[in-house]
Amino acid sequence: MSANLLEVKNITMQFGGLKAVDSLSFSIPKGQLAGLIGPNGAGKTTVFNILTGVYQPTKGEILLNNENLVGKKTYQISDLGMTRTFQNIRLFKNLTVLENVLIATHQHISYGHLDSILLTNKYKKQETEMHNKAIELLKIFHLESKAHEKASSLPYGEQRKLEIVRAMATDPCLILLDEPAAGMNHSETHHLMETIAKIRQDFKLTILLIEHDMKLVMGICENITVLDHGVKIDEGPAKKIQISEKVIQAYLGVEA
Amino acid sequence: MINTFKAPVLTMIVLLIIGIALDLGLNAYIQLMVLYAIINAILAMSLNLVSGYTGQFSLGHAGFMAIGAYVSAYFSTRFPFFAGLGIIFTTVGGGLLAAFAGWLVGLPSLRLKGDYLAIVTLGFGEIIRVALLNMNALGGARGISGIPSFPSFLISYSYACAWAVICFFVIWRLVKSSHGRGFLSVREDEIAAQAMGINTTQMKVHAFVISSFFAGIAGAIFSHITNYISPSTFTFLLSVNVVIMVVLGGMGSMTGSITAAIFITAMPELLRSLQDITGIDLRMVIYSLLLIFVMILRPKGLFGESEITDVWRKYVRKSA
Amino acid sequence: MQDFIQHLINGISLGSIYALIALGYTMVYGILQMINFAHADVYMIGAFTAYYTAKWMGLENSPGLSTLFILLFSAMFVCSLLGLAIERFAYRPLRNSPKLNVLITAIGVSLFLEFTGQVVFGADPKVFPEVMKDFVISSFGGIDLKSSDVTVLGVSLVAMVLLNFIVQKTKMGRAMRAVSTNAPVASMLGVNTNRIISFTFIVGSSLAAIGSILVGMKYPKIDPLMGMMIGMKAFVAAVLGGIGNIQGAVLGALIMGLSEEMVVAYISSTYRDALAFGILIVILIIKPTGLFGKYAVEKV
């Protein structure tokens, strides 16, 4: 029995002849803010896809709260408490900001079709609850004034924030953030760092993020796993990774 | 409780008043057009649920309509009990069987995307038609005739309207609920929806089943208005007709579907003068051109995803 | 046994015609990822072009090789133009639209051709002119090898060999394969994608035109809706083989032709058409990518 929230044991992902991920193992204790870094093509998003059930690993185990996730569908994994954001933003573009967040609350709804058709009290009560919950979440990210605007009309930075709000609405214990700072400038990134630290604290979340922005990663991640060509080449706290020979070589190439 | 029934009942009353006016003022042919328009509206609204809101393109709607039509026609003609008030049973029965067929078709097919799903649903629609063609117990190619009709226009109108109102409010309210948002999320981005905990396959199947149910209902009403059905009525062309209505009206708009249904039903009449002048039946040629032009010039259709209330609000705000 | 061989010959004959049409579907899908619903109606126009060409040139009663070539070329010419026009005016504007929109437009074009055909040509069937005299070439043990079958097989084979040559050995063909695999990259490497797409439509439509002449030879009744059923079957053949895959389309078509012939011969002719749908549904449920297709993983 492990005390870790997430235990990844020896996962391998084979696409035909290509091993995208090779015997990867790492673990994340509850409440940690962890990072997953590596040069482009290292397999980081693939790892996220494996963790969330988009791909089924060829080998290995994934334990969330000691429950094996391999073989489970993405929505089931979300129900169990692990959710994510996407490298290329995947908002529900034609829906409003509020609707985007509300959709993520669906798994907490217990009313059925009949309730919505007959407009029962159960329906109205839960709808109000979810509405309020969604608005509260939007307030934290200062998006509540745009609740009824189309998600696609938001500026880029706010779209990224919205994705995080949406993920949080599922009431997760573990959030995977895939390059949340992509396309952001310094002040936006700094603001994001604060927000991530804040939600980790206020909502008692565990967070694993993929990032290329080293300032962000070294700034807030407590433990960092480094991937290259699908293989873990190092892991540890920021200070260790910053001076790790292997990591520097992987990013910059070996000196001739 | 009052809230539940307030809007539907009010709508029904308004429709009934219109119905009485129609009964007094119009000839039998136009009355038949009105009934067809209502049936088309039910077909369009139900297809809109699965194609417009859930984004699953179905080309087999005629098949489900056929099932509803045949089930209710069979019972009405074989068992006199069902000819009177019993028609309610056969209509619901037809709808339920069509829904079951929708479930059977949906389960394997809904794993497929876009083009493939369209082709499979087309295939299923055709298989249903060919199966009916070969079932001698159901009349084979000759179909079922002598289906009892309603005693008067007002009664058939009211019956059809009642179902249209039910169809409208069921779909309208479902779409507003969390399940409805689930349908929309499937249309918008299935992968993101799954990551947010939506069982997208279940959503698709639900939409499909509900949609097929109402298609069956439409079929049942249809058979009692035309008094004769045969497999040649329920062709791929009929499915395309419903698709044209949904696309024209705007995929994702209920008012759009209803408006387009009325327009498409009335079109042959509007084009009749052209036909009289030129002597050629150009209706389908114009239909198909309409489809092409709408897709190229205004793919969102008449209403896009908004409803008449949204359009109203926009213009009222503008003038204020 | 003799019956079986006869059915075998018929099946292969039928299958080759399906192949000519299936190739059009598969090539367009390979390059544009769309189902060209209107393809079967281009085929129909080919048949009617031949019909009217024969009429206006007074070739109705002069079967022979020259008639065959004249009709082939006139049909191929008209169909190529038609295919080009459809791509240019109906599909190209929607190049960046959601797939569903293109599908609906394709259905619209298909219906337009069918119903305009009914208005212009009249809905009742016409009799296709006799292109080549049909005689029995040889008869062994009760099996007749008809010249029409030989012509069908011969012409199909030549067409497919030519196609294979074009796709595998020419610059155009290489460009086609490049655009099929990865259009944006091909474009970056200097391929004029629009020209390649137009070329694909020309080739596909020409093959359909050839198919229509061959069909006219075997089944001389033509009408504006003749494309519907055969289009469906050819499409199923393309899907069976793995849509986008040329060899697959040919193999799939042969399987379709043979199975249809066998079902009609040994089970019942009522299910001739339903068979195609049945096969389609089975493939799409068991292996949607078809016999030779690859599974495309969606990038997350």
Coordinates of C-alpha atoms in Angstrom, one line a residue, chain A residues 74-75 78-79 82-84 86 90-95 99 102-104 106-107 109 111-113 116-119 123-124 127 131 166-167 170, chain B residues 1 3-5 169-170 173-174 176-179 181-185 187-189 191-200 203 206 210 300 305:
Chain A
T74 CA -10.9 8.7 -19.7
Y75 CA -14.2 9.7 -18.2
S78 CA -11.9 11.8 -14.4
D79 CA -14.5 10.5 -12.0
M82 CA -7.6 12.9 -12.2
T83 CA -8.2 15.6 -14.8
R84 CA -6.1 17.7 -17.2
F86 CA -4.4 20.4 -23.0
R90 CA -9.4 22.4 -26.1
L91 CA -12.2 24.5 -24.9
F92 CA -15.8 24.1 -26.0
K93 CA -15.4 27.0 -28.4
N94 CA -19.0 27.7 -29.3
L95 CA -20.3 27.4 -25.7
E99 CA -21.2 26.4 -19.9
L102 CA -20.7 23.6 -15.9
I103 CA -20.0 20.7 -18.2
A104 CA -17.2 19.7 -15.9
H106 CA -21.7 16.9 -14.7
Q107 CA -20.4 13.9 -12.8
I109 CA -25.2 15.7 -10.9
Y111 CA -30.8 14.1 -11.4
G112 CA -32.0 12.2 -14.5
H113 CA -33.6 13.0 -17.8
S116 CA -34.9 17.9 -16.4
I117 CA -38.0 17.4 -18.5
L118 CA -40.4 17.8 -15.6
L119 CA -38.4 20.6 -14.0
Y123 CA -33.3 19.5 -10.8
K124 CA -33.7 23.1 -9.9
E127 CA -28.7 23.3 -11.2
H131 CA -24.3 27.3 -11.2
R166 CA -12.9 23.9 -16.1
A167 CA -10.6 21.2 -14.9
T170 CA -14.5 18.3 -11.8
Chain B
M1 CA -45.6 21.5 -10.8
N3 CA -44.0 25.5 -13.8
T4 CA -43.6 22.2 -15.5
F5 CA -46.8 22.5 -17.4
F169 CA -40.3 20.7 -24.6
V170 CA -38.7 17.4 -24.0
R173 CA -35.5 21.1 -21.5
L174 CA -33.1 18.3 -21.9
K176 CA -30.9 23.1 -21.0
S177 CA -30.0 20.5 -18.4
S178 CA -26.6 19.1 -17.6
H179 CA -27.2 16.2 -19.9
R181 CA -24.6 20.4 -22.0
G182 CA -23.1 16.9 -22.2
F183 CA -24.6 16.5 -25.7
L184 CA -23.1 19.9 -26.7
S185 CA -19.7 19.0 -25.3
R187 CA -20.3 18.0 -30.4
E188 CA -17.6 20.6 -29.5
D189 CA -14.7 18.4 -28.4
I191 CA -11.7 14.3 -26.1
A192 CA -12.0 17.3 -23.8
A193 CA -15.5 16.2 -22.8
Q194 CA -14.2 12.8 -21.7
A195 CA -11.4 14.4 -19.8
M196 CA -14.0 16.4 -17.9
G197 CA -15.9 13.2 -16.9
I198 CA -18.5 13.0 -19.7
N199 CA -19.3 9.5 -20.8
T200 CA -19.4 10.6 -24.4
M203 CA -24.4 10.7 -24.4
H206 CA -29.0 8.7 -25.4
I210 CA -34.5 10.0 -27.9
K300 CA -25.0 28.1 -40.0
E305 CA -27.4 28.0 -33.0

